[in-house]
PDB file of C-alpha atoms in Angstrom:
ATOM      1  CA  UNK Q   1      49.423 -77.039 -66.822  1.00 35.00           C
ATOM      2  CA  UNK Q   2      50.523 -79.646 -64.877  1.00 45.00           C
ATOM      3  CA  UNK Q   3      52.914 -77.832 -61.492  1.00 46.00           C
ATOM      4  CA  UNK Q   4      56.441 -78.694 -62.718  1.00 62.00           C
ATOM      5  CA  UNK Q   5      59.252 -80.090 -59.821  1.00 85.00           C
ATOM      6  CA  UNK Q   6      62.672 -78.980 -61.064  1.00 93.00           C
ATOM      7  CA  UNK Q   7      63.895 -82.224 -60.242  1.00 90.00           C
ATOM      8  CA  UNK Q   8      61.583 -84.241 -62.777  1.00 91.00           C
ATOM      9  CA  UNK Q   9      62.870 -81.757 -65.339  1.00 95.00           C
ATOM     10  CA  UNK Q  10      66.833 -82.719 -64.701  1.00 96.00           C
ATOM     11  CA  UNK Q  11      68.388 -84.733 -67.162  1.00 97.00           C
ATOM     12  CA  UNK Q  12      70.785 -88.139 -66.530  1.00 96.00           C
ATOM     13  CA  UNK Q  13      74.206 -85.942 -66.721  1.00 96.00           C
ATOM     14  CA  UNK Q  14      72.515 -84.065 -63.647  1.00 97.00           C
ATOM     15  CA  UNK Q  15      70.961 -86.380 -61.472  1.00 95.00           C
ATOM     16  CA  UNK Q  16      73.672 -89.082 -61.867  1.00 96.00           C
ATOM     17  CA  UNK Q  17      76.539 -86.452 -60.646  1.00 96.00           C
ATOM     18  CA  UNK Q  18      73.617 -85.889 -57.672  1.00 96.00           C
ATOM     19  CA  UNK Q  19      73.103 -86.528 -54.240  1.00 94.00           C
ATOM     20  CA  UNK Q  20      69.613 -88.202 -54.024  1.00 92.00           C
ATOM     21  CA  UNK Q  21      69.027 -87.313 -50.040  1.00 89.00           C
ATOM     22  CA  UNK Q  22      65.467 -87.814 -48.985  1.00 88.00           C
ATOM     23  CA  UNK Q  23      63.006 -85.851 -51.238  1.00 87.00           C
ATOM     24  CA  UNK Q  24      66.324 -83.298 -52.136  1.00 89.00           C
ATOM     25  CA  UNK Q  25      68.735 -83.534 -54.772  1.00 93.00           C
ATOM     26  CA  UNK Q  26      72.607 -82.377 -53.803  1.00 96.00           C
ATOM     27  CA  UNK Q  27      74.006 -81.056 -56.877  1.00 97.00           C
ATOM     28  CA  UNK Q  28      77.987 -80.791 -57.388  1.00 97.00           C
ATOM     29  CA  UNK Q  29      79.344 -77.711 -59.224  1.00 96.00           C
ATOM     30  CA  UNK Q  30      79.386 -76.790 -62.099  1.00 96.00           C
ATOM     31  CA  UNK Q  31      76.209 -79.125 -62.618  1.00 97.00           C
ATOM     32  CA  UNK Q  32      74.353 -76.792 -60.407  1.00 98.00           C
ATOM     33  CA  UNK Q  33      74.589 -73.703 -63.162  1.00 98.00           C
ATOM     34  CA  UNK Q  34      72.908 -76.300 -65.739  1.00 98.00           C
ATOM     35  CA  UNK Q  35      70.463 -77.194 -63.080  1.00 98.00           C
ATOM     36  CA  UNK Q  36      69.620 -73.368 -62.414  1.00 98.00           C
ATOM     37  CA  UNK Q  37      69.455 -72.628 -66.715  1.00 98.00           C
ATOM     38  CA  UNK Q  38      66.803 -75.486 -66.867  1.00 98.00           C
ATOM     39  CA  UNK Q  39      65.055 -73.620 -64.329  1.00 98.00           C
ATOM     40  CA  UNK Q  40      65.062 -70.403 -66.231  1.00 98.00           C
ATOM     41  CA  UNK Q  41      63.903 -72.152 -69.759  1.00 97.00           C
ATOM     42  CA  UNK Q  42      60.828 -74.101 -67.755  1.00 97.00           C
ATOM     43  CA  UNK Q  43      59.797 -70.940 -66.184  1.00 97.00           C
ATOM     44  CA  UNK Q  44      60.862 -71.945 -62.780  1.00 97.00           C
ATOM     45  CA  UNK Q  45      61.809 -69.678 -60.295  1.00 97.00           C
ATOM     46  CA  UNK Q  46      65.249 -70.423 -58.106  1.00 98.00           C
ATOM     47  CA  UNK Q  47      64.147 -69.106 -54.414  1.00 97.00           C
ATOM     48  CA  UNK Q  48      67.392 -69.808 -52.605  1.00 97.00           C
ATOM     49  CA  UNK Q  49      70.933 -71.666 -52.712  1.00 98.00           C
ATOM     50  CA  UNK Q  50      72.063 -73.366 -50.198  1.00 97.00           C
ATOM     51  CA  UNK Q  51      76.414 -75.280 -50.360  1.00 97.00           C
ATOM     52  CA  UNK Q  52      76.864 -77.484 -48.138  1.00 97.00           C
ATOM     53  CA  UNK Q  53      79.853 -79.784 -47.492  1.00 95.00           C
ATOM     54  CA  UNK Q  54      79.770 -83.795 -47.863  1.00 93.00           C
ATOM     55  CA  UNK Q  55      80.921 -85.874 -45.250  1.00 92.00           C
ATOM     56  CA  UNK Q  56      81.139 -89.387 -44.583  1.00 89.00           C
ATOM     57  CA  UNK Q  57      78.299 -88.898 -41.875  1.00 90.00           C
ATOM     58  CA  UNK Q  58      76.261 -86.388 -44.026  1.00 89.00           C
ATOM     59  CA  UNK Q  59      75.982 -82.764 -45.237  1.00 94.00           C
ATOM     60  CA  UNK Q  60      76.755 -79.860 -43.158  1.00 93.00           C
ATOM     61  CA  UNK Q  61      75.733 -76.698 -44.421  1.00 95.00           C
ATOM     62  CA  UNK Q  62      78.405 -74.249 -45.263  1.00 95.00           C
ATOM     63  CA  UNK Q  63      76.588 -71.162 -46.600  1.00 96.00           C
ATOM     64  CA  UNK Q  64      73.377 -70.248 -48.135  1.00 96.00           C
ATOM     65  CA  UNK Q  65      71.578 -67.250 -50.031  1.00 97.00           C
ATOM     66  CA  UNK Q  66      69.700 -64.427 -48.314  1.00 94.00           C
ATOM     67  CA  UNK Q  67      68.658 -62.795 -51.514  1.00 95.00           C
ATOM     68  CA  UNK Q  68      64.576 -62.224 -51.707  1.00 94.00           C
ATOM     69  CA  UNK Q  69      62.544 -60.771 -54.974  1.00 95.00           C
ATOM     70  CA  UNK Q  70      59.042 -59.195 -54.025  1.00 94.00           C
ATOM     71  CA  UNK Q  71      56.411 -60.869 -56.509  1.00 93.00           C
ATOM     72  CA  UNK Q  72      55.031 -58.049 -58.504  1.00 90.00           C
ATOM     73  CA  UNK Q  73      52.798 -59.997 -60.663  1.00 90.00           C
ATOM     74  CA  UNK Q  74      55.112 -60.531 -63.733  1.00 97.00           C
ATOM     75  CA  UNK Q  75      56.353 -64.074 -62.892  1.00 97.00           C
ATOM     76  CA  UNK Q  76      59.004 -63.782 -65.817  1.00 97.00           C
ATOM     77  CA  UNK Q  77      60.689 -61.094 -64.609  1.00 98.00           C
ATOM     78  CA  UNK Q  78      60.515 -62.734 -60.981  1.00 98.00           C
ATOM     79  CA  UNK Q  79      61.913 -65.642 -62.835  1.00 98.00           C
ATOM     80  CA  UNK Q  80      64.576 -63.687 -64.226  1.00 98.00           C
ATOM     81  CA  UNK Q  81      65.767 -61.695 -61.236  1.00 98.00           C
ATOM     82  CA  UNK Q  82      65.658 -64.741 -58.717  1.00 98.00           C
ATOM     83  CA  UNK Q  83      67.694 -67.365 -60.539  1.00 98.00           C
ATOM     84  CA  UNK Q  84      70.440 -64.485 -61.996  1.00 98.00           C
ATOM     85  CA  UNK Q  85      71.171 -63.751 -58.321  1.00 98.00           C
ATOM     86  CA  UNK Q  86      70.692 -67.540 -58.221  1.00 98.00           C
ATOM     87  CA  UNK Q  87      73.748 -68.232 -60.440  1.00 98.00           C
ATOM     88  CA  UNK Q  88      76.071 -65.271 -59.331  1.00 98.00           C
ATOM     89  CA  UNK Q  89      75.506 -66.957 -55.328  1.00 98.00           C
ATOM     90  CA  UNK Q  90      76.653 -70.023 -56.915  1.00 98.00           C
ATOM     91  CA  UNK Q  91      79.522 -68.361 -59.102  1.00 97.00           C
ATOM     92  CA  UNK Q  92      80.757 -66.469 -55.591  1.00 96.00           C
ATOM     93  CA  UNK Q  93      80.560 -69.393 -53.408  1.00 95.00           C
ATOM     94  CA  UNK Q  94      82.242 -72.223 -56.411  1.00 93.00           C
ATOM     95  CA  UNK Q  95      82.900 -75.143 -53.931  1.00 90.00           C
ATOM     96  CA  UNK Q  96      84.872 -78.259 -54.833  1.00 86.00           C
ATOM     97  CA  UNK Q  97      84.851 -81.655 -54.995  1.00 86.00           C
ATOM     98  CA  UNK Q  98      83.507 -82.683 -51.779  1.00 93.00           C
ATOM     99  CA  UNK Q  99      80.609 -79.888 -51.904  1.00 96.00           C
ATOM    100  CA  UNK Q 100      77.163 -79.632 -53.600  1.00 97.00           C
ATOM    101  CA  UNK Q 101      74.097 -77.482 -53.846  1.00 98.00           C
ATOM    102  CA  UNK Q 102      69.814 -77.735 -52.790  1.00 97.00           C
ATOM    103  CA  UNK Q 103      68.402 -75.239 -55.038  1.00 97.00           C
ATOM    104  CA  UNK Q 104      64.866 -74.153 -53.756  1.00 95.00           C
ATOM    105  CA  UNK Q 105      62.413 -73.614 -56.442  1.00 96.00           C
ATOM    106  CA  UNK Q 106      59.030 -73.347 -57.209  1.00 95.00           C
ATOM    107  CA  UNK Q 107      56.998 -73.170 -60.329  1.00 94.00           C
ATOM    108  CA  UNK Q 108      54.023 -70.093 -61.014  1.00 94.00           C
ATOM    109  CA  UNK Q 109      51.216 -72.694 -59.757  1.00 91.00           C
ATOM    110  CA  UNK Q 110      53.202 -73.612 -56.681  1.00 91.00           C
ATOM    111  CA  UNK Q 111      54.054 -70.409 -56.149  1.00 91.00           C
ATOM    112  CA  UNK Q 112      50.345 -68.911 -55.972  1.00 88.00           C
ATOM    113  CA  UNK Q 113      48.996 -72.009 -53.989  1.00 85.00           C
ATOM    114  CA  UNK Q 114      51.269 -71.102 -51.403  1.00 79.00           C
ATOM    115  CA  UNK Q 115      50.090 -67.518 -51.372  1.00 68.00           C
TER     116      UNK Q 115
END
């Protein structure tokens, strides 16, 4: 199994509404809930959320997650737990217009290389 980028895995809708910003993707809302369910289906966990506000000059960042799973060896279940606090970060921090989302994720192979 070949180690799957969440990013290659996006579809047109997504990407188009993005933010292509170096090797990082800045997804507007409510694209970024879509983004987070394709994780989920492909098995891709969502490690942190980070908003951050566009501006004519760049992003600056406006908030990010601090939520962190243990890895107990069922990488479902890790799945599961990181990208539901995933979406309710994003749900509690809903930004406008001139806002968008990096979603940090990793699949099970990048995951235990990195162990």
């Amino acid at each position: 199994m070949d180690i799957q980028d969440l990013d290659r895995l996006l579809p047109e809708r997504i990407l188009g509404k993005a933010i292509p910003h170096g090797t990082e993707f800045f997804i507007p809302y409510p694209e970024v809930l879509e983004a987070i369910d394709i994780a989920t289906k492909n098995s891709i966990a969502v490690l942190g959320v980070e908003v951050f506000q566009v501006e004519s000059d760049g992003f600056r960042v406006q908030e990010y997650s601090h939520y962190e799973i243990p890895y107990g060896d069922d990488w479902a279940s890790f799945v599961s737990m990181n990208n539901e606090l995933a979406r309710a970060f994003v749900e509690e921090h809903r930004r406008g217009e001139e806002h968008a989302y990096i979603l940090t994720s990793t699949s099970k192979q990048e995951f235990e290389h990195l162990r």
